[in-house]
GROMACS .gro file of C-alpha atoms in nm:
model
  373
    1MET     CA    1  10.847  12.655  15.715
    2ILE     CA    2  11.129  12.633  15.427
    3ALA     CA    3  11.247  12.332  15.554
    4ASP     CA    4  10.867  12.192  15.568
    5THR     CA    5  10.825  12.291  15.204
    6VAL     CA    6  11.166  12.128  15.071
    7VAL     CA    7  11.063  11.791  15.255
    8LEU     CA    8  10.712  11.803  15.141
    9GLY     CA    9  10.821  11.841  14.798
   10LEU     CA   10  11.041  11.554  14.802
   11LEU     CA   11  10.779  11.345  14.948
   12TRP     CA   12  10.539  11.458  14.683
   13GLY     CA   13  10.768  11.389  14.417
   14LEU     CA   14  10.773  11.006  14.526
   15GLY     CA   15  10.427  10.959  14.392
   16PHE     CA   16  10.567  10.990  14.018
   17VAL     CA   17  10.848  10.727  14.125
   18PHE     CA   18  10.604  10.412  14.185
   19LEU     CA   19  10.301  10.521  13.962
   20TYR     CA   20  10.438  10.683  13.668
   21ARG     CA   21  10.336  10.513  13.345
   22ILE     CA   22  10.023  10.293  13.372
   23PRO     CA   23  10.005  10.130  13.014
   24THR     CA   24   9.668   9.991  12.885
   25LEU     CA   25   9.609   9.701  12.633
   26ARG     CA   26   9.707   9.784  12.272
   27GLU     CA   27   9.479   9.862  12.012
   28VAL     CA   28   9.386   9.594  11.784
   29PRO     CA   29   9.530   9.691  11.432
   30ASP     CA   30   9.263   9.680  11.155
   31THR     CA   31   9.454   9.393  10.954
   32LEU     CA   32   9.421   9.160  11.265
   33ARG     CA   33   9.057   9.227  11.291
   34THR     CA   34   9.005   9.046  10.971
   35ALA     CA   35   9.295   8.810  11.011
   36GLN     CA   36   9.258   8.440  11.125
   37ARG     CA   37   9.143   8.398  11.455
   38PRO     CA   38   9.404   8.345  11.781
   39PRO     CA   39   9.514   8.019  11.881
   40ARG     CA   40   9.225   7.808  12.053
   41PHE     CA   41   9.196   7.971  12.399
   42SER     CA   42   8.996   7.861  12.703
   43VAL     CA   43   8.841   8.109  12.947
   44ILE     CA   44   8.849   7.977  13.315
   45ILE     CA   45   8.619   8.143  13.587
   46PRO     CA   46   8.670   8.038  13.939
   47ALA     CA   47   8.344   8.112  14.112
   48ARG     CA   48   8.215   8.078  14.479
   49ASN     CA   49   7.885   8.214  14.528
   50GLU     CA   50   7.917   8.445  14.207
   51ALA     CA   51   7.546   8.378  14.060
   52HIS     CA   52   7.505   8.761  14.089
   53ASN     CA   53   7.807   8.833  13.916
   54LEU     CA   54   7.844   8.562  13.621
   55PRO     CA   55   7.536   8.703  13.397
   56SER     CA   56   7.741   9.033  13.364
   57LEU     CA   57   8.062   8.867  13.270
   58PHE     CA   58   7.886   8.616  13.013
   59ALA     CA   59   7.695   8.910  12.847
   60SER     CA   60   8.032   9.104  12.837
   61LEU     CA   61   8.182   8.812  12.658
   62GLU     CA   62   7.890   8.737  12.433
   63GLN     CA   63   7.933   9.086  12.299
   64GLN     CA   64   8.287   9.044  12.162
   65SER     CA   65   8.398   9.000  11.825
   66ILE     CA   66   8.623   8.697  11.911
   67THR     CA   67   8.462   8.434  12.152
   68PRO     CA   68   8.620   8.214  12.362
   69ASP     CA   69   8.637   7.821  12.241
   70GLU     CA   70   8.546   7.707  12.569
   71ILE     CA   71   8.447   7.869  12.886
   72ILE     CA   72   8.501   7.679  13.216
   73VAL     CA   73   8.328   7.786  13.565
   74VAL     CA   74   8.483   7.589  13.861
   75ASP     CA   75   8.219   7.597  14.103
   76ASP     CA   76   8.399   7.608  14.428
   77ASP     CA   77   8.113   7.462  14.675
   78SER     CA   78   7.871   7.755  14.603
   79THR     CA   79   7.555   7.765  14.782
   80ASP     CA   80   7.356   8.020  14.562
   81GLY     CA   81   7.307   7.858  14.220
   82THR     CA   82   7.652   7.954  14.076
   83ALA     CA   83   7.634   7.628  13.882
   84GLY     CA   84   7.265   7.679  13.739
   85VAL     CA   85   7.343   8.044  13.637
   86ALA     CA   86   7.685   7.915  13.462
   87ALA     CA   87   7.520   7.598  13.279
   88GLY     CA   88   7.193   7.850  13.154
   89TYR     CA   89   7.518   8.033  12.943
   90ARG     CA   90   7.642   7.697  12.803
   91ALA     CA   91   7.962   7.705  13.018
   92ARG     CA   92   8.117   7.397  13.122
   93VAL     CA   93   8.091   7.353  13.504
   94ILE     CA   94   8.325   7.164  13.728
   95HIS     CA   95   8.276   7.059  14.059
   96PRO     CA   96   8.612   7.012  14.225
   97GLY     CA   97   8.485   6.861  14.538
   98PRO     CA   98   8.594   6.937  14.868
   99LEU     CA   99   8.880   7.155  14.944
  100PRO     CA  100   9.193   6.929  14.992
  101GLU     CA  101   9.398   6.978  15.280
  102GLY     CA  102   9.685   7.261  15.224
  103TRP     CA  103   9.496   7.435  14.934
  104LEU     CA  104   9.313   7.764  14.941
  105GLY     CA  105   9.006   7.800  14.743
  106LYS     CA  106   9.091   8.009  14.449
  107PRO     CA  107   9.421   7.831  14.345
  108HIS     CA  108   9.220   7.512  14.378
  109ALA     CA  109   8.975   7.635  14.152
  110CYS     CA  110   9.196   7.771  13.895
  111PHE     CA  111   9.432   7.456  13.873
  112ARG     CA  112   9.139   7.229  13.842
  113GLY     CA  113   8.988   7.451  13.547
  114ALA     CA  114   9.330   7.469  13.420
  115GLN     CA  115   9.334   7.079  13.391
  116ALA     CA  116   9.026   7.052  13.219
  117ALA     CA  117   9.119   7.303  12.965
  118SER     CA  118   9.188   7.212  12.597
  119GLY     CA  119   9.286   7.556  12.471
  120GLU     CA  120   9.648   7.640  12.366
  121ASN     CA  121   9.594   7.942  12.578
  122LEU     CA  122   9.443   8.002  12.902
  123VAL     CA  123   9.256   8.318  13.016
  124PHE     CA  124   9.191   8.318  13.415
  125LEU     CA  125   8.909   8.548  13.484
  126ASP     CA  126   8.736   8.649  13.828
  127ALA     CA  127   8.373   8.654  13.800
  128ASP     CA  128   8.348   9.011  13.863
  129VAL     CA  129   8.544   9.125  13.540
  130ARG     CA  130   8.372   9.299  13.271
  131PHE     CA  131   8.488   9.329  12.901
  132GLU     CA  132   8.452   9.669  12.749
  133GLU     CA  133   8.387   9.669  12.367
  134GLU     CA  134   8.661   9.483  12.180
  135GLY     CA  135   8.837   9.433  12.521
  136LEU     CA  136   8.886   9.058  12.473
  137SER     CA  137   9.057   9.151  12.141
  138ARG     CA  138   9.298   9.381  12.275
  139LEU     CA  139   9.381   9.143  12.570
  140LEU     CA  140   9.437   8.825  12.298
  141SER     CA  141   9.610   9.101  12.059
  142THR     CA  142   9.869   9.223  12.338
  143TYR     CA  143   9.935   8.890  12.444
  144ALA     CA  144  10.031   8.744  12.124
  145HIS     CA  145  10.259   9.027  12.098
  146LEU     CA  146  10.419   8.986  12.406
  147GLY     CA  147  10.383   8.630  12.528
  148GLY     CA  148  10.496   8.537  12.873
  149PHE     CA  149  10.252   8.591  13.143
  150LEU     CA  150  10.029   8.865  13.100
  151SER     CA  151   9.785   9.010  13.368
  152VAL     CA  152   9.543   9.297  13.389
  153GLN     CA  153   9.418   9.506  13.685
  154PRO     CA  154   9.049   9.604  13.559
  155TYR     CA  155   8.934   9.970  13.577
  156HIS     CA  156   8.776  10.001  13.912
  157ARG     CA  157   8.402  10.112  13.860
  158MET     CA  158   8.225  10.240  14.171
  159GLU     CA  159   7.860  10.341  14.227
  160ASN     CA  160   7.847  10.414  14.609
  161ALA     CA  161   8.050  10.646  14.808
  162TYR     CA  162   8.200  10.410  15.040
  163GLU     CA  163   8.361  10.211  14.768
  164ARG     CA  164   8.585  10.532  14.701
  165LEU     CA  165   8.741  10.437  15.044
  166SER     CA  166   8.960  10.198  14.844
  167ALA     CA  167   9.149  10.488  14.688
  168PHE     CA  168   9.488  10.433  14.891
  169PHE     CA  169   9.449  10.070  14.885
  170ALA     CA  170   9.456  10.089  14.499
  171PHE     CA  171   9.777  10.281  14.489
  172ILE     CA  172   9.931  10.012  14.708
  173LEU     CA  173   9.790   9.747  14.486
  174MET     CA  174   9.910   9.901  14.163
  175SER     CA  175  10.255  10.000  14.299
  176GLY     CA  176  10.322   9.653  14.485
  177ILE     CA  177  10.348   9.478  14.176
  178ARG     CA  178  10.623   9.720  14.087
  179ALA     CA  179  10.532   9.739  13.716
  180PHE     CA  180  10.460  10.087  13.678
  181THR     CA  181  10.739  10.302  13.818
  182ILE     CA  182  10.936  10.555  13.665
  183PHE     CA  183  11.208  10.289  13.579
  184GLY     CA  184  10.972  10.114  13.337
  185ARG     CA  185  11.069   9.778  13.219
  186ARG     CA  186  11.429   9.814  13.370
  187LEU     CA  187  11.233   9.714  13.700
  188PRO     CA  188  11.069   9.424  13.606
  189PRO     CA  189  10.742   9.336  13.769
  190ARG     CA  190  10.744   9.125  14.110
  191GLY     CA  191  10.397   8.955  14.028
  192LEU     CA  192  10.074   8.943  13.844
  193PHE     CA  193   9.733   9.095  13.896
  194GLY     CA  194   9.466   8.810  13.977
  195PRO     CA  195   9.136   8.918  13.813
  196ALA     CA  196   9.271   8.855  13.448
  197ILE     CA  197   9.600   8.640  13.342
  198VAL     CA  198   9.682   8.506  13.022
  199CYS     CA  199   9.933   8.236  12.942
  200ARG     CA  200  10.010   7.933  12.723
  201ARG     CA  201   9.892   7.619  12.854
  202ASP     CA  202  10.219   7.457  12.826
  203ASP     CA  203  10.412   7.731  12.997
  204TYR     CA  204  10.142   7.712  13.300
  205PHE     CA  205  10.185   7.371  13.372
  206SER     CA  206  10.583   7.376  13.347
  207ILE     CA  207  10.552   7.582  13.665
  208ASP     CA  208  10.300   7.363  13.809
  209GLY     CA  209  10.034   7.648  13.779
  210HIS     CA  210   9.848   7.729  14.080
  211ARG     CA  211   9.933   7.405  14.256
  212SER     CA  212  10.292   7.587  14.317
  213VAL     CA  213  10.088   7.874  14.520
  214LYS     CA  214   9.814   7.654  14.676
  215GLN     CA  215   9.865   7.799  15.014
  216GLU     CA  216   9.910   8.168  14.908
  217ILE     CA  217   9.641   8.442  14.985
  218LEU     CA  218   9.790   8.648  14.719
  219GLU     CA  219   9.817   8.342  14.453
  220ASP     CA  220   9.854   8.596  14.159
  221VAL     CA  221  10.160   8.752  14.320
  222GLU     CA  222  10.346   8.430  14.404
  223LEU     CA  223  10.241   8.267  14.064
  224GLY     CA  224  10.416   8.562  13.864
  225ARG     CA  225  10.706   8.522  14.104
  226ARG     CA  226  10.730   8.165  14.026
  227ALA     CA  227  10.688   8.231  13.644
  228ALA     CA  228  10.961   8.495  13.640
  229SER     CA  229  11.195   8.280  13.825
  230ALA     CA  230  11.136   8.008  13.551
  231GLY     CA  231  11.258   8.250  13.289
  232TYR     CA  232  10.914   8.396  13.174
  233GLU     CA  233  10.855   8.758  13.117
  234LEU     CA  234  10.547   8.935  13.321
  235HIS     CA  235  10.365   9.207  13.180
  236CYS     CA  236  10.117   9.374  13.359
  237PHE     CA  237   9.853   9.654  13.225
  238ALA     CA  238   9.578   9.850  13.361
  239GLY     CA  239   9.224   9.779  13.219
  240ARG     CA  240   9.104  10.108  13.141
  241GLY     CA  241   8.904  10.092  12.830
  242SER     CA  242   8.930   9.700  12.802
  243LEU     CA  243   8.846   9.557  13.121
  244SER     CA  244   8.660   9.672  13.439
  245PHE     CA  245   8.512   9.535  13.756
  246ARG     CA  246   8.348   9.659  14.100
  247MET     CA  247   8.578   9.513  14.383
  248TYR     CA  248   8.352   9.521  14.683
  249PRO     CA  249   8.000   9.602  14.598
  250GLY     CA  250   7.856   9.426  14.922
  251GLY     CA  251   7.885   9.696  15.136
  252LEU     CA  252   8.148   9.854  15.398
  253ARG     CA  253   8.191   9.530  15.580
  254GLU     CA  254   8.296   9.339  15.284
  255LEU     CA  255   8.522   9.620  15.160
  256THR     CA  256   8.690   9.607  15.495
  257ASP     CA  257   8.749   9.243  15.525
  258GLY     CA  258   8.859   9.224  15.165
  259TRP     CA  259   9.126   9.483  15.216
  260THR     CA  260   9.210   9.347  15.560
  261LYS     CA  261   9.253   9.009  15.388
  262ASN     CA  262   9.495   9.157  15.140
  263PHE     CA  263   9.680   9.412  15.264
  264GLY     CA  264   9.936   9.281  15.515
  265LEU     CA  265  10.072   9.010  15.279
  266GLY     CA  266  10.017   9.254  14.978
  267ALA     CA  267  10.241   9.545  15.138
  268ALA     CA  268  10.524   9.261  15.214
  269SER     CA  269  10.519   9.119  14.862
  270ALA     CA  270  10.600   9.461  14.709
  271GLY     CA  271  10.934   9.457  14.884
  272PRO     CA  272  11.104   9.679  15.133
  273VAL     CA  273  11.205   9.950  14.898
  274MET     CA  274  10.880  10.004  14.750
  275VAL     CA  275  10.700   9.981  15.089
  276LEU     CA  276  10.941  10.264  15.188
  277VAL     CA  277  10.886  10.488  14.890
  278VAL     CA  278  10.508  10.449  14.908
  279SER     CA  279  10.501  10.489  15.296
  280ALA     CA  280  10.704  10.819  15.270
  281TRP     CA  281  10.464  10.910  14.981
  282MET     CA  282  10.160  10.889  15.218
  283ALA     CA  283  10.354  11.040  15.515
  284GLY     CA  284  10.395  11.354  15.305
  285ALA     CA  285  10.022  11.350  15.218
  286GLY     CA  286   9.977  11.363  15.600
  287VAL     CA  287  10.204  11.643  15.618
  288ALA     CA  288  10.033  11.850  15.354
  289ILE     CA  289   9.680  11.802  15.569
  290ARG     CA  290   9.894  11.940  15.867
  291LEU     CA  291  10.013  12.233  15.680
  292ALA     CA  292   9.650  12.321  15.543
  293VAL     CA  293   9.506  12.283  15.922
  294VAL     CA  294   9.799  12.485  16.050
  295GLY     CA  295   9.777  12.758  15.758
  296SER     CA  296   9.398  12.793  15.846
  297LEU     CA  297   9.470  12.829  16.215
  298MET     CA  298   9.763  13.079  16.190
  299ALA     CA  299   9.583  13.283  15.906
  300THR     CA  300   9.868  13.471  15.799
  301PRO     CA  301   9.932  13.508  15.403
  302SER     CA  302  10.244  13.302  15.413
  303TRP     CA  303  10.115  13.023  15.613
  304LEU     CA  304   9.779  13.031  15.424
  305LEU     CA  305   9.958  13.021  15.098
  306LEU     CA  306  10.179  12.713  15.187
  307GLY     CA  307   9.873  12.523  15.345
  308PHE     CA  308   9.681  12.587  15.018
  309ALA     CA  309   9.966  12.496  14.786
  310ALA     CA  310  10.064  12.188  14.989
  311TYR     CA  311   9.720  12.053  15.011
  312SER     CA  312   9.633  12.140  14.649
  313ALA     CA  313   9.924  11.980  14.508
  314TYR     CA  314   9.861  11.618  14.675
  315VAL     CA  315   9.492  11.672  14.538
  316ILE     CA  316   9.620  11.721  14.199
  317GLN     CA  317   9.836  11.424  14.203
  318ILE     CA  318   9.585  11.195  14.371
  319HIS     CA  319   9.320  11.290  14.106
  320TRP     CA  320   9.587  11.220  13.819
  321MET     CA  321   9.657  10.880  13.977
  322GLN     CA  322   9.318  10.785  14.078
  323GLU     CA  323   9.177  10.862  13.709
  324ARG     CA  324   9.402  10.616  13.541
  325ILE     CA  325   9.291  10.312  13.766
  326GLY     CA  326   8.925  10.379  13.854
  327ASN     CA  327   8.630  10.625  13.842
  328PHE     CA  328   8.713  10.801  14.211
  329GLY     CA  329   8.625  11.119  14.093
  330LEU     CA  330   8.757  11.474  14.183
  331THR     CA  331   8.563  11.469  14.522
  332ALA     CA  332   8.753  11.135  14.633
  333ALA     CA  333   9.078  11.341  14.569
  334ILE     CA  334   8.961  11.660  14.766
  335GLY     CA  335   8.841  11.473  15.053
  336TYR     CA  336   9.135  11.230  15.049
  337PRO     CA  337   9.224  11.295  15.441
  338ILE     CA  338   8.885  11.046  15.504
  339THR     CA  339   9.029  10.799  15.271
  340LEU     CA  340   9.386  10.814  15.396
  341LEU     CA  341   9.236  10.790  15.773
  342PHE     CA  342   9.025  10.468  15.664
  343PHE     CA  343   9.334  10.322  15.507
  344VAL     CA  344   9.513  10.380  15.872
  345VAL     CA  345   9.214  10.195  16.049
  346VAL     CA  346   9.232   9.876  15.817
  347PHE     CA  347   9.609   9.882  15.806
  348LEU     CA  348   9.609   9.876  16.203
  349ARG     CA  349   9.325   9.602  16.209
  350SER     CA  350   9.539   9.418  15.949
  351LEU     CA  351   9.833   9.418  16.201
  352ARG     CA  352   9.617   9.325  16.484
  353LEU     CA  353   9.484   9.015  16.312
  354MET     CA  354   9.832   8.906  16.173
  355TRP     CA  355  10.008   8.935  16.512
  356PHE     CA  356   9.725   8.735  16.685
  357LYS     CA  357   9.666   8.481  16.438
  358GLN     CA  358   9.307   8.589  16.399
  359ALA     CA  359   9.099   8.515  16.077
  360VAL     CA  360   8.902   8.686  15.827
  361ARG     CA  361   8.581   8.574  15.753
  362TRP     CA  362   8.564   8.564  15.353
  363LYS     CA  363   8.310   8.393  15.115
  364SER     CA  364   8.210   8.177  15.411
  365ARG     CA  365   8.526   8.057  15.511
  366ASP     CA  366   8.793   8.155  15.757
  367ILE     CA  367   9.119   8.268  15.623
  368LEU     CA  368   9.419   8.290  15.841
  369VAL     CA  369   9.602   8.639  15.773
  370ARG     CA  370   9.931   8.545  15.948
  371HIS     CA  371  10.214   8.403  15.744
  372GLY     CA  372   9.980   8.361  15.446
  373LYS     CA  373   9.788   8.051  15.573
   0.00000   0.00000   0.00000
């Protein structure tokens, strides 16, 4: 029992190593609210069948105190009226044509949008992103202060119970970038978050932008690596209070396919040490479940206390993690064995697809998940 307690304590403590401090975008000082507007900037939105998402994004942009100099929607061969919706909001719509050989859809759309942009700064946004009040000002103010390449993982807003199954994947996603560890800036990020990226146009093209990562499923991570290799600093933030999104509102199948598509390569991008740390922490979560079950079966005071303490420690820690990155709620933390089981099932599915060279159907395209093809 003592050995179990010591080992579990060490594994539990690893959670504070990979998700310790998660910074949000800086508040805009009052002096900047009335200052001269930022350099000309272009918002670029890659969109494939996003007619249902674009109105909410445009509405949130219209509510900002700072408005983009131009909004470019790159219609990636949509079949749902995406172009018409975008044009109705006076966005500039670009049709990049058939997907060239050797390209994936999102890198191609982003690169074509950047080529067409005239702004000094580029703001890449996924269509499902929403700005909170003054969120765009915070984004641009933070970028003006830091420079380099800046990215934000939006606050994960969920409306249905199944969406909370993303909990452990969200931990992997946030920790894999290696931006929120206990070591702070002493351990630089390994990549960028894709939903919101800001950079200077000249810096973007100096590294050949998304063309340099045209075959990568996790183009955001690889784009960040390329920028870091070229000497640019990477800055990663959580979007709480500034940007939010719903990741997979289309149902359980969409959520399962989405995480299957991203998981294998996402874990690999984190590097072996971070994968080992996160895996050990999750193993501890499994040990806590086992101790809780054993404690209930043994029904002795010492075992009951150990099982309750172990399980409660993980529930409290998971809730602390979740609340900073999404509205998962306390119920999701208490029921974490369910989300952990779902994680294991999707993990095994992802491995099967990677080993047998099968594809995930995503937005009407087959995406091979082996070796990032």
